[in-house]
mmCIF file of C-alpha atoms in Angstrom:
data_model
loop_
_atom_site.group_PDB
_atom_site.id
_atom_site.type_symbol
_atom_site.label_atom_id
_atom_site.label_comp_id
_atom_site.label_asym_id
_atom_site.label_seq_id
_atom_site.Cartn_x
_atom_site.Cartn_y
_atom_site.Cartn_z
ATOM 1 C CA MET A 1 94.480 70.160 74.054
ATOM 2 C CA THR A 2 96.900 68.801 75.399
ATOM 3 C CA SER A 3 100.583 69.672 73.490
ATOM 4 C CA GLU A 4 101.978 66.640 75.033
ATOM 5 C CA ARG A 5 104.522 64.611 71.945
ATOM 6 C CA LYS A 6 105.294 61.096 73.231
ATOM 7 C CA ILE A 7 107.367 58.815 71.082
ATOM 8 C CA GLY A 8 108.302 55.325 71.442
ATOM 9 C CA VAL A 9 108.175 51.512 69.528
ATOM 10 C CA TYR A 10 106.747 48.241 69.818
ATOM 11 C CA GLY A 11 107.917 45.870 72.336
ATOM 12 C CA MET A 12 109.072 42.435 71.961
ATOM 13 C CA PHE A 13 106.692 39.335 72.707
ATOM 14 C CA PHE A 14 108.132 36.359 71.469
ATOM 15 C CA PRO A 15 110.686 33.836 73.042
ATOM 16 C CA PRO A 16 112.782 34.339 75.215
ATOM 17 C CA ILE A 17 110.462 35.872 77.741
ATOM 18 C CA GLU A 18 114.333 37.438 79.471
ATOM 19 C CA MET A 19 114.752 39.172 76.312
ATOM 20 C CA CYS A 20 111.273 40.652 75.942
ATOM 21 C CA VAL A 21 111.811 41.923 79.716
ATOM 22 C CA GLU A 22 115.305 43.440 78.948
ATOM 23 C CA TYR A 23 114.327 45.032 75.814
ATOM 24 C CA ALA A 24 111.853 46.952 77.609
ATOM 25 C CA ARG A 25 114.272 47.876 80.410
ATOM 26 C CA GLN A 26 116.900 49.251 77.734
ATOM 27 C CA CYS A 27 113.765 51.406 76.049
ATOM 28 C CA GLU A 28 113.546 52.826 79.132
ATOM 29 C CA ALA A 29 117.166 53.514 79.742
ATOM 30 C CA MET A 30 117.620 54.944 76.054
ATOM 31 C CA GLY A 31 115.208 57.837 76.792
ATOM 32 C CA LEU A 32 111.928 56.436 75.065
ATOM 33 C CA ASP A 33 108.429 57.462 76.395
ATOM 34 C CA VAL A 34 106.547 54.742 75.431
ATOM 35 C CA ILE A 35 106.680 50.777 74.715
ATOM 36 C CA THR A 36 103.344 49.150 72.811
ATOM 37 C CA PHE A 37 102.375 45.482 73.830
ATOM 38 C CA THR A 38 100.092 44.464 71.262
ATOM 39 C CA ASP A 39 97.749 41.632 71.545
ATOM 40 C CA GLN A 40 98.169 39.221 68.545
ATOM 41 C CA ILE A 41 98.218 35.992 68.562
ATOM 42 C CA GLN A 42 98.983 35.036 64.770
ATOM 43 C CA ASN A 43 101.311 37.213 62.138
ATOM 44 C CA ASN A 44 100.026 38.421 58.589
ATOM 45 C CA LEU A 45 102.382 35.435 57.224
ATOM 46 C CA PRO A 46 101.366 32.046 56.829
ATOM 47 C CA GLN A 47 104.036 29.540 58.077
ATOM 48 C CA SER A 48 104.268 27.771 54.721
ATOM 49 C CA ILE A 49 106.534 31.113 53.476
ATOM 50 C CA TRP A 50 107.751 32.503 56.137
ATOM 51 C CA PRO A 51 111.563 31.076 55.810
ATOM 52 C CA GLU A 52 111.694 33.011 52.411
ATOM 53 C CA ILE A 53 111.515 36.557 54.823
ATOM 54 C CA PRO A 54 115.320 37.394 56.016
ATOM 55 C CA ALA A 55 113.757 38.114 59.532
ATOM 56 C CA SER A 56 113.392 33.905 59.874
ATOM 57 C CA ALA A 57 116.644 33.974 60.507
ATOM 58 C CA TYR A 58 115.729 35.706 64.087
ATOM 59 C CA LEU A 59 112.077 34.423 64.572
ATOM 60 C CA PRO A 60 112.197 30.601 63.145
ATOM 61 C CA ARG A 61 108.641 30.352 63.370
ATOM 62 C CA ALA A 62 106.158 33.077 62.301
ATOM 63 C CA HIS A 63 102.964 33.029 65.130
ATOM 64 C CA ASN A 64 105.381 32.379 67.937
ATOM 65 C CA PHE A 65 103.423 35.137 70.353
ATOM 66 C CA TYR A 66 103.389 35.334 74.163
ATOM 67 C CA ASP A 67 100.400 37.178 75.540
ATOM 68 C CA ALA A 68 101.105 40.432 75.383
ATOM 69 C CA SER A 69 99.823 41.536 78.836
ATOM 70 C CA LEU A 70 101.875 39.143 80.351
ATOM 71 C CA VAL A 71 104.635 40.195 78.943
ATOM 72 C CA MET A 72 103.321 44.380 80.089
ATOM 73 C CA ALA A 73 103.301 42.608 83.607
ATOM 74 C CA LEU A 74 106.482 41.644 83.679
ATOM 75 C CA ALA A 75 108.118 44.849 82.003
ATOM 76 C CA ALA A 76 106.196 47.076 83.859
ATOM 77 C CA GLN A 77 108.157 45.244 87.347
ATOM 78 C CA SER A 78 111.305 45.667 85.464
ATOM 79 C CA THR A 79 111.009 49.578 84.720
ATOM 80 C CA SER A 80 109.688 52.832 86.722
ATOM 81 C CA THR A 81 108.874 55.726 84.016
ATOM 82 C CA ILE A 82 108.628 54.422 80.911
ATOM 83 C CA GLU A 83 104.780 54.055 80.165
ATOM 84 C CA LEU A 84 103.273 50.937 78.474
ATOM 85 C CA PHE A 85 100.736 50.726 75.948
ATOM 86 C CA PHE A 86 98.792 47.575 75.278
ATOM 87 C CA GLY A 87 96.493 47.062 72.528
ATOM 88 C CA ALA A 88 94.274 46.795 70.948
ATOM 89 C CA VAL A 89 92.583 43.997 72.410
ATOM 90 C CA ASP A 90 89.639 42.980 70.448
ATOM 91 C CA VAL A 91 85.963 42.905 72.186
ATOM 92 C CA VAL A 92 85.364 39.333 71.284
ATOM 93 C CA ARG A 93 87.179 36.765 72.949
ATOM 94 C CA GLU A 94 87.166 38.856 76.160
ATOM 95 C CA VAL A 95 84.180 40.327 77.735
ATOM 96 C CA PRO A 96 83.603 43.964 79.378
ATOM 97 C CA SER A 97 83.703 42.750 82.814
ATOM 98 C CA LYS A 98 87.186 40.943 82.290
ATOM 99 C CA LEU A 99 88.794 43.568 80.192
ATOM 100 C CA ALA A 100 87.879 45.984 83.248
ATOM 101 C CA GLN A 101 89.983 43.983 85.582
ATOM 102 C CA LYS A 102 92.671 43.027 83.223
ATOM 103 C CA PHE A 103 92.746 46.616 82.518
ATOM 104 C CA LEU A 104 92.783 47.793 86.541
ATOM 105 C CA THR A 105 94.970 45.229 87.128
ATOM 106 C CA LEU A 106 97.674 46.023 84.763
ATOM 107 C CA ASP A 107 97.121 49.674 86.436
ATOM 108 C CA HIS A 108 98.148 48.193 89.401
ATOM 109 C CA ILE A 109 101.120 46.270 88.363
ATOM 110 C CA SER A 110 102.353 49.488 86.377
ATOM 111 C CA HIS A 111 101.966 51.848 89.442
ATOM 112 C CA GLY A 112 99.689 53.644 86.934
ATOM 113 C CA ARG A 113 102.149 54.017 83.572
ATOM 114 C CA GLY A 114 99.170 52.138 81.216
ATOM 115 C CA ILE A 115 97.054 53.072 78.703
ATOM 116 C CA TYR A 116 94.737 50.465 76.916
ATOM 117 C CA ALA A 117 92.949 49.993 73.574
ATOM 118 C CA VAL A 118 90.082 47.783 72.305
ATOM 119 C CA GLY A 119 88.965 47.529 69.374
ATOM 120 C CA ALA A 120 85.991 45.566 67.357
ATOM 121 C CA SER A 121 88.094 42.549 66.228
ATOM 122 C CA GLU A 122 90.565 41.245 63.247
ATOM 123 C CA ALA A 123 89.751 38.088 61.329
ATOM 124 C CA LYS A 124 92.653 36.899 61.751
ATOM 125 C CA ASN A 125 92.501 36.791 65.722
ATOM 126 C CA VAL A 126 89.172 35.546 65.927
ATOM 127 C CA VAL A 127 87.638 33.572 62.807
ATOM 128 C CA GLN A 128 90.595 30.937 62.876
ATOM 129 C CA TYR A 129 89.769 30.230 66.072
ATOM 130 C CA GLY A 130 85.928 29.650 65.881
ATOM 131 C CA HIS A 131 84.752 33.250 67.034
ATOM 132 C CA SER A 132 82.480 35.346 64.878
ATOM 133 C CA ARG A 133 82.564 39.311 63.919
ATOM 134 C CA LYS A 134 79.394 39.384 63.579
ATOM 135 C CA GLY A 135 77.896 42.604 65.676
ATOM 136 C CA SER A 136 81.142 42.933 66.841
ATOM 137 C CA ALA A 137 80.884 46.994 65.774
ATOM 138 C CA LYS A 138 77.846 46.689 68.251
ATOM 139 C CA LYS A 139 80.122 44.360 71.182
ATOM 140 C CA LEU A 140 82.487 47.836 70.911
ATOM 141 C CA GLU A 141 79.998 50.085 71.313
ATOM 142 C CA GLU A 142 78.419 48.057 74.570
ATOM 143 C CA THR A 143 81.755 47.330 75.724
ATOM 144 C CA LEU A 144 83.016 50.778 76.101
ATOM 145 C CA GLN A 145 79.491 52.089 77.494
ATOM 146 C CA ILE A 146 80.096 48.936 80.054
ATOM 147 C CA LEU A 147 83.482 50.133 80.940
ATOM 148 C CA ARG A 148 82.542 53.531 81.366
ATOM 149 C CA LEU A 149 79.944 52.192 83.646
ATOM 150 C CA ILE A 150 82.301 49.672 86.013
ATOM 151 C CA PHE A 151 84.728 52.818 86.065
ATOM 152 C CA ASP A 152 82.471 55.094 87.602
ATOM 153 C CA SER A 153 81.235 53.118 89.807
ATOM 154 C CA GLU A 154 83.351 52.955 92.816
ATOM 155 C CA GLY A 155 82.488 48.892 93.239
ATOM 156 C CA ARG A 156 78.768 49.068 93.322
ATOM 157 C CA PRO A 157 76.824 46.554 91.192
ATOM 158 C CA VAL A 158 76.346 47.553 87.694
ATOM 159 C CA HIS A 159 73.360 46.872 85.360
ATOM 160 C CA PHE A 160 72.900 47.238 81.660
ATOM 161 C CA ASP A 161 71.168 45.295 78.930
ATOM 162 C CA GLY A 162 72.416 45.090 75.559
ATOM 163 C CA GLU A 163 72.237 43.862 72.529
ATOM 164 C CA TYR A 164 75.285 41.228 73.400
ATOM 165 C CA TYR A 165 76.852 42.156 76.471
ATOM 166 C CA SER A 166 75.103 42.528 79.972
ATOM 167 C CA MET A 167 75.388 43.576 83.864
ATOM 168 C CA LYS A 168 73.355 42.002 85.743
ATOM 169 C CA GLY A 169 74.076 43.710 88.886
ATOM 170 C CA GLY A 170 77.766 42.510 88.997
ATOM 171 C CA VAL A 171 80.834 44.522 90.576
ATOM 172 C CA VAL A 172 84.214 44.843 89.511
ATOM 173 C CA ASP A 173 85.306 46.306 92.857
ATOM 174 C CA LEU A 174 89.110 46.903 92.311
ATOM 175 C CA ALA A 175 89.672 50.687 92.379
ATOM 176 C CA PRO A 176 92.490 52.365 90.572
ATOM 177 C CA TYR A 177 95.895 52.415 91.368
ATOM 178 C CA GLY A 178 95.756 56.295 91.132
ATOM 179 C CA ASN A 179 92.920 58.701 91.292
ATOM 180 C CA SER A 180 91.565 58.028 88.209
ATOM 181 C CA PRO A 181 91.102 54.943 85.830
ATOM 182 C CA PRO A 182 93.011 54.159 83.307
ATOM 183 C CA LYS A 183 92.304 55.516 79.927
ATOM 184 C CA VAL A 184 90.819 53.101 77.460
ATOM 185 C CA LEU A 185 91.654 54.216 73.574
ATOM 186 C CA VAL A 186 89.660 52.996 70.751
ATOM 187 C CA ALA A 187 91.213 51.538 67.681
ATOM 188 C CA THR A 188 88.460 52.359 64.696
ATOM 189 C CA GLY A 189 88.169 54.767 62.113
ATOM 190 C CA GLY A 190 85.032 54.984 59.817
ATOM 191 C CA SER A 191 81.675 57.488 60.048
ATOM 192 C CA PRO A 192 81.587 60.812 62.387
ATOM 193 C CA GLN A 193 78.854 59.001 64.263
ATOM 194 C CA THR A 194 81.559 56.404 65.279
ATOM 195 C CA LEU A 195 84.190 58.753 65.801
ATOM 196 C CA ARG A 196 81.564 60.284 68.451
ATOM 197 C CA MET A 197 81.165 57.289 69.955
ATOM 198 C CA VAL A 198 84.696 56.795 70.669
ATOM 199 C CA GLY A 199 84.307 60.656 72.833
ATOM 200 C CA ARG A 200 81.162 59.721 74.157
ATOM 201 C CA TYR A 201 82.406 56.637 75.750
ATOM 202 C CA ALA A 202 86.203 55.847 75.750
ATOM 203 C CA ASP A 203 89.237 58.037 76.372
ATOM 204 C CA GLY A 204 90.557 58.895 72.702
ATOM 205 C CA LEU A 205 91.710 57.450 69.653
ATOM 206 C CA LEU A 206 94.296 54.773 67.955
ATOM 207 C CA THR A 207 95.068 54.379 64.911
ATOM 208 C CA ASN A 208 97.562 53.180 62.023
ATOM 209 C CA LEU A 209 99.628 56.119 60.242
ATOM 210 C CA PRO A 210 100.174 56.915 57.433
ATOM 211 C CA GLY A 211 97.619 53.609 55.775
ATOM 212 C CA MET A 212 94.485 54.097 58.048
ATOM 213 C CA CYS A 213 94.518 58.188 57.653
ATOM 214 C CA LEU A 214 95.398 58.474 53.905
ATOM 215 C CA GLY A 215 94.265 62.187 53.874
ATOM 216 C CA GLY A 216 97.214 63.120 56.115
ATOM 217 C CA PRO A 217 97.359 65.471 58.987
ATOM 218 C CA GLU A 218 94.351 67.392 57.901
ATOM 219 C CA GLN A 219 92.500 64.034 57.872
ATOM 220 C CA PHE A 220 93.763 63.554 61.022
ATOM 221 C CA ALA A 221 92.510 66.755 62.618
ATOM 222 C CA LYS A 222 88.663 65.958 61.964
ATOM 223 C CA ASP A 223 89.014 62.383 63.088
ATOM 224 C CA VAL A 224 90.453 64.310 66.375
ATOM 225 C CA ALA A 225 87.773 67.124 66.296
ATOM 226 C CA LEU A 226 85.087 64.788 65.859
ATOM 227 C CA VAL A 227 86.104 62.665 68.889
ATOM 228 C CA ARG A 228 86.425 65.878 70.684
ATOM 229 C CA GLU A 229 83.125 66.915 69.224
ATOM 230 C CA GLY A 230 81.526 63.581 71.081
ATOM 231 C CA ALA A 231 83.095 64.028 74.546
ATOM 232 C CA GLU A 232 82.159 67.312 74.993
ATOM 233 C CA GLN A 233 78.241 66.346 73.637
ATOM 234 C CA ALA A 234 78.809 63.463 76.745
ATOM 235 C CA GLY A 235 79.732 66.414 79.153
ATOM 236 C CA ARG A 236 83.176 65.145 79.191
ATOM 237 C CA ASP A 237 86.190 67.153 78.801
ATOM 238 C CA PRO A 238 87.814 66.656 75.559
ATOM 239 C CA ASP A 239 91.002 67.711 76.601
ATOM 240 C CA GLU A 240 91.614 64.607 78.960
ATOM 241 C CA LEU A 241 91.368 62.594 75.409
ATOM 242 C CA ARG A 242 94.532 61.096 74.135
ATOM 243 C CA PHE A 243 94.843 60.097 70.473
ATOM 244 C CA ALA A 244 98.167 57.664 69.903
ATOM 245 C CA ALA A 245 99.175 55.672 66.315
ATOM 246 C CA SER A 246 101.220 53.308 65.121
ATOM 247 C CA VAL A 247 103.550 54.349 62.933
ATOM 248 C CA LEU A 248 105.049 52.407 59.787
ATOM 249 C CA VAL A 249 108.205 54.257 58.373
ATOM 250 C CA LEU A 250 111.533 53.086 56.553
ATOM 251 C CA MET A 251 114.107 55.469 57.593
ATOM 252 C CA ASN A 252 117.496 55.983 55.091
ATOM 253 C CA ASP A 253 119.434 58.816 54.384
ATOM 254 C CA ASP A 254 120.114 56.920 50.753
ATOM 255 C CA PRO A 255 117.209 57.198 48.447
ATOM 256 C CA ASP A 256 118.021 54.396 46.774
ATOM 257 C CA GLU A 257 118.360 52.331 49.688
ATOM 258 C CA ILE A 258 114.994 53.031 50.869
ATOM 259 C CA ASP A 259 113.760 51.497 47.406
ATOM 260 C CA ARG A 260 115.833 48.689 47.647
ATOM 261 C CA LEU A 261 114.297 47.930 51.139
ATOM 262 C CA ALA A 262 110.598 49.519 49.914
ATOM 263 C CA GLY A 263 110.981 46.525 47.309
ATOM 264 C CA SER A 264 111.342 43.890 49.733
ATOM 265 C CA ALA A 265 108.952 41.152 49.634
ATOM 266 C CA TYR A 266 108.421 41.971 53.185
ATOM 267 C CA LEU A 267 107.391 45.861 53.154
ATOM 268 C CA ARG A 268 105.324 44.684 50.252
ATOM 269 C CA TRP A 269 103.179 42.127 52.054
ATOM 270 C CA ASP A 270 102.742 44.198 54.528
ATOM 271 C CA THR A 271 101.637 47.385 52.390
ATOM 272 C CA ILE A 272 98.875 44.983 50.968
ATOM 273 C CA VAL A 273 97.669 44.760 54.837
ATOM 274 C CA TYR A 274 98.225 47.950 56.406
ATOM 275 C CA GLY A 275 98.579 50.317 53.467
ATOM 276 C CA ALA A 276 95.031 51.668 53.323
ATOM 277 C CA VAL A 277 91.691 50.688 55.088
ATOM 278 C CA SER A 278 90.250 49.209 52.416
ATOM 279 C CA GLY A 279 91.497 47.846 48.164
ATOM 280 C CA ALA A 280 89.788 50.590 46.864
ATOM 281 C CA ASP A 281 91.463 53.203 48.809
ATOM 282 C CA TRP A 282 95.013 52.546 46.561
ATOM 283 C CA ARG A 283 93.252 53.701 43.906
ATOM 284 C CA ARG A 284 93.393 57.648 45.252
ATOM 285 C CA PHE A 285 97.538 57.201 44.854
ATOM 286 C CA GLY A 286 97.010 55.476 41.151
ATOM 287 C CA PHE A 287 97.545 52.068 42.099
ATOM 288 C CA GLU A 288 95.272 48.876 42.129
ATOM 289 C CA HIS A 289 94.954 46.389 45.454
ATOM 290 C CA PRO A 290 96.661 43.170 44.768
ATOM 291 C CA LEU A 291 93.460 41.628 46.470
ATOM 292 C CA GLY A 292 90.970 43.656 45.241
ATOM 293 C CA ASP A 293 88.780 47.065 46.053
ATOM 294 C CA GLU A 294 87.116 44.934 49.207
ATOM 295 C CA TRP A 295 89.784 43.275 50.223
ATOM 296 C CA SER A 296 90.809 45.037 53.936
ATOM 297 C CA TYR A 297 93.025 43.621 56.955
ATOM 298 C CA ALA A 298 90.155 44.118 59.447
ATOM 299 C CA ARG A 299 87.793 41.768 57.687
ATOM 300 C CA HIS A 300 89.918 39.404 55.545
ATOM 301 C CA MET A 301 93.178 38.884 56.933
ATOM 302 C CA LYS A 302 93.064 34.962 57.657
ATOM 303 C CA PRO A 303 97.013 34.074 57.300
ATOM 304 C CA GLU A 304 97.236 30.025 57.488
ATOM 305 C CA SER A 305 94.330 30.279 55.241
ATOM 306 C CA TYR A 306 96.985 31.281 52.114
ATOM 307 C CA SER A 307 99.277 29.287 50.286
ATOM 308 C CA ALA A 308 102.632 30.475 49.856
ATOM 309 C CA GLU A 309 102.133 30.781 45.950
ATOM 310 C CA TYR A 310 98.957 33.184 46.681
ATOM 311 C CA VAL A 311 101.122 35.478 48.986
ATOM 312 C CA ARG A 312 103.859 35.504 46.594
ATOM 313 C CA GLU A 313 101.645 36.499 43.447
ATOM 314 C CA ALA A 314 100.368 38.879 45.728
ATOM 315 C CA ILE A 315 103.327 40.242 46.643
ATOM 316 C CA SER A 316 104.597 40.160 43.148
ATOM 317 C CA ARG A 317 101.375 42.826 42.213
ATOM 318 C CA VAL A 318 102.827 45.723 44.387
ATOM 319 C CA PRO A 319 104.681 48.123 42.820
ATOM 320 C CA MET A 320 107.979 49.444 45.427
ATOM 321 C CA GLU A 321 106.684 53.232 44.736
ATOM 322 C CA ALA A 322 103.482 52.148 46.648
ATOM 323 C CA SER A 323 105.651 50.504 49.328
ATOM 324 C CA ARG A 324 107.552 53.735 49.715
ATOM 325 C CA ASP A 325 104.834 56.083 49.202
ATOM 326 C CA MET A 326 101.692 54.869 50.631
ATOM 327 C CA GLY A 327 102.570 52.107 53.029
ATOM 328 C CA HIS A 328 105.429 54.432 54.812
ATOM 329 C CA MET A 329 106.658 57.249 55.759
ATOM 330 C CA SER A 330 109.657 57.089 54.074
ATOM 331 C CA GLY A 331 113.104 58.797 53.546
ATOM 332 C CA SER A 332 115.227 60.154 55.778
ATOM 333 C CA ALA A 333 114.660 60.520 60.040
ATOM 334 C CA GLU A 334 114.535 64.441 59.477
ATOM 335 C CA LYS A 335 111.847 63.792 56.868
ATOM 336 C CA VAL A 336 110.115 61.511 58.819
ATOM 337 C CA ALA A 337 110.395 63.645 61.502
ATOM 338 C CA SER A 338 108.706 66.798 59.462
ATOM 339 C CA GLU A 339 106.112 64.522 58.416
ATOM 340 C CA LEU A 340 105.262 62.993 62.419
ATOM 341 C CA ASN A 341 105.315 66.741 63.852
ATOM 342 C CA ALA A 342 102.448 67.526 61.072
ATOM 343 C CA TYR A 343 100.356 64.878 62.609
ATOM 344 C CA PHE A 344 101.553 65.894 66.409
ATOM 345 C CA ASP A 345 100.581 69.646 65.492
ATOM 346 C CA ALA A 346 97.181 68.102 64.410
ATOM 347 C CA GLY A 347 96.736 66.340 67.936
ATOM 348 C CA LEU A 348 98.830 63.246 68.105
ATOM 349 C CA ASN A 349 100.026 62.729 71.406
ATOM 350 C CA TYR A 350 101.553 59.260 71.382
ATOM 351 C CA ALA A 351 103.552 57.951 68.458
ATOM 352 C CA CYS A 352 105.017 54.341 67.903
ATOM 353 C CA VAL A 353 107.293 54.103 65.415
ATOM 354 C CA ILE A 354 107.622 50.972 63.758
ATOM 355 C CA ASP A 355 110.750 51.203 61.468
ATOM 356 C CA HIS A 356 110.417 48.292 58.704
ATOM 357 C CA SER A 357 114.060 48.560 57.614
ATOM 358 C CA THR A 358 115.054 45.746 59.578
ATOM 359 C CA ALA A 359 112.726 43.507 58.697
ATOM 360 C CA ALA A 360 113.371 43.913 54.967
ATOM 361 C CA ASP A 361 117.289 43.748 55.850
ATOM 362 C CA LEU A 362 118.594 42.249 59.249
ATOM 363 C CA SER A 363 121.909 44.031 58.670
ATOM 364 C CA THR A 364 120.438 47.463 58.755
ATOM 365 C CA GLY A 365 119.764 47.048 62.513
ATOM 366 C CA GLU A 366 122.884 49.762 63.694
ATOM 367 C CA THR A 367 121.418 51.951 60.893
ATOM 368 C CA ALA A 368 118.013 51.774 62.474
ATOM 369 C CA ALA A 369 119.089 52.131 65.746
ATOM 370 C CA ALA A 370 120.999 55.557 64.732
ATOM 371 C CA ASN A 371 117.792 56.976 62.482
ATOM 372 C CA LEU A 372 115.576 56.187 65.342
ATOM 373 C CA THR A 373 117.511 57.723 67.577
ATOM 374 C CA LYS A 374 117.583 60.879 65.312
ATOM 375 C CA LEU A 375 113.938 61.101 64.772
ATOM 376 C CA VAL A 376 113.260 60.998 68.579
ATOM 377 C CA SER A 377 115.295 63.845 69.449
ATOM 378 C CA ILE A 378 113.960 65.729 66.330
ATOM 379 C CA VAL A 379 110.590 65.216 67.638
ATOM 380 C CA LYS A 380 111.342 65.808 71.245
ATOM 381 C CA GLU A 381 113.139 68.764 70.268
ATOM 382 C CA GLN A 382 115.938 67.262 72.925
ATOM 383 C CA ASN A 383 119.196 65.426 72.689
ATOM 384 C CA SER A 384 118.987 63.273 75.782
ATOM 385 C CA VAL A 385 117.665 60.100 73.508
ATOM 386 C CA ASP A 386 121.122 57.886 74.722
ATOM 387 C CA ALA A 387 121.481 55.466 71.847
ATOM 388 C CA ALA A 388 124.545 53.744 73.742
ATOM 389 C CA ALA A 389 122.053 52.297 76.364
ATOM 390 C CA GLY A 390 119.619 51.263 74.155
ATOM 391 C CA PRO A 391 118.850 48.163 72.300
ATOM 392 C CA GLN A 392 119.614 48.009 68.008
ATOM 393 C CA LEU A 393 116.368 49.411 67.163
ATOM 394 C CA GLY A 394 114.702 47.999 64.294
ATOM 395 C CA TYR A 395 111.364 45.696 63.499
ATOM 396 C CA LEU A 396 110.366 44.519 67.273
ATOM 397 C CA GLY A 397 113.908 44.759 67.856
ATOM 398 C CA ILE A 398 115.363 42.402 65.048
ATOM 399 C CA GLY A 399 118.776 42.953 64.104
ATOM 400 C CA GLY A 400 120.712 43.093 67.201
ATOM 401 C CA GLU A 401 122.356 40.259 66.388
ATOM 402 C CA PHE A 402 123.004 41.162 62.503
ATOM 403 C CA LYS A 403 125.064 43.956 62.537
#
């Protein structure tokens, strides 16, 4: 099993475009390993309540997102060493052949520095735009099968008859930039069968920590083992797999400050969204999900269907402790690094760190940058991270103008 430990942050993908590209360049100058561009068209909060959130002073429109793949392409042209992670893009809005062409194109633009992820779909990106999530799990499996056939085809016609997707002799003749096709991970969790399927067709797993892996590093290690098992059963090399996570953290040396930030409206709402796979999982920690046991982000999040009153009421029912202890890895950079290292020991390769302190309070940008520098240095066991070269790294870079 590979022992690489790579750490980075989310990129910026909202206006102005020049700042998005400059941010990526500065992340590289800082010494980060990877920057992530996530495929989103909506934020998690409706515009009706967005002006009440501190980040609105920096981002006046709640859903003001660029196409992340195009931002990644521009960032790739302005950097040379940092890896660029794109995903997860859903398999409802884009068909397999188009995804293959997109990933191969980005592979050339980035000179092989890209890594990609697909997922079944999120309601917020499809339902409110007229798409159906019906059959999305099967679409995911068929997409992975077709991508594998295309990548192995060397430009020959591809044939596949699926329930939702098919290939009737179509070709994708664009060769990879290097000697092997780009790696495509899957954003999913679930049953052993699903995880083995990931290993059978894809190149690894993308998850969200801590909320989507509430069993901690032990659960993560089991998930990794199942994906590797699927690869071995398919005759593929499990050591070629990669395991990545978006990691929600809340870093500060002062416990009272952690509590203050964790109690903010934005972080409590994000705990509703990302704190667990389903509402019922909250009960494992002694909490009750404000939107019910059956609620889950992927199936139910439709931001612009929520009124401001609905959101405020839900937020009011999230204990600060849930945000602090379940929704985030919280504490000093040293404490968070220790928790993160346990996941690296369990098989994690890429950690995309999202420090939500700045989302709660714009004035914490400078502290967030210092804590990220410390975190990266501890995890990588080196002191080469250059904080002076980097931007004020808070939530999506927010905070640089609010020292």
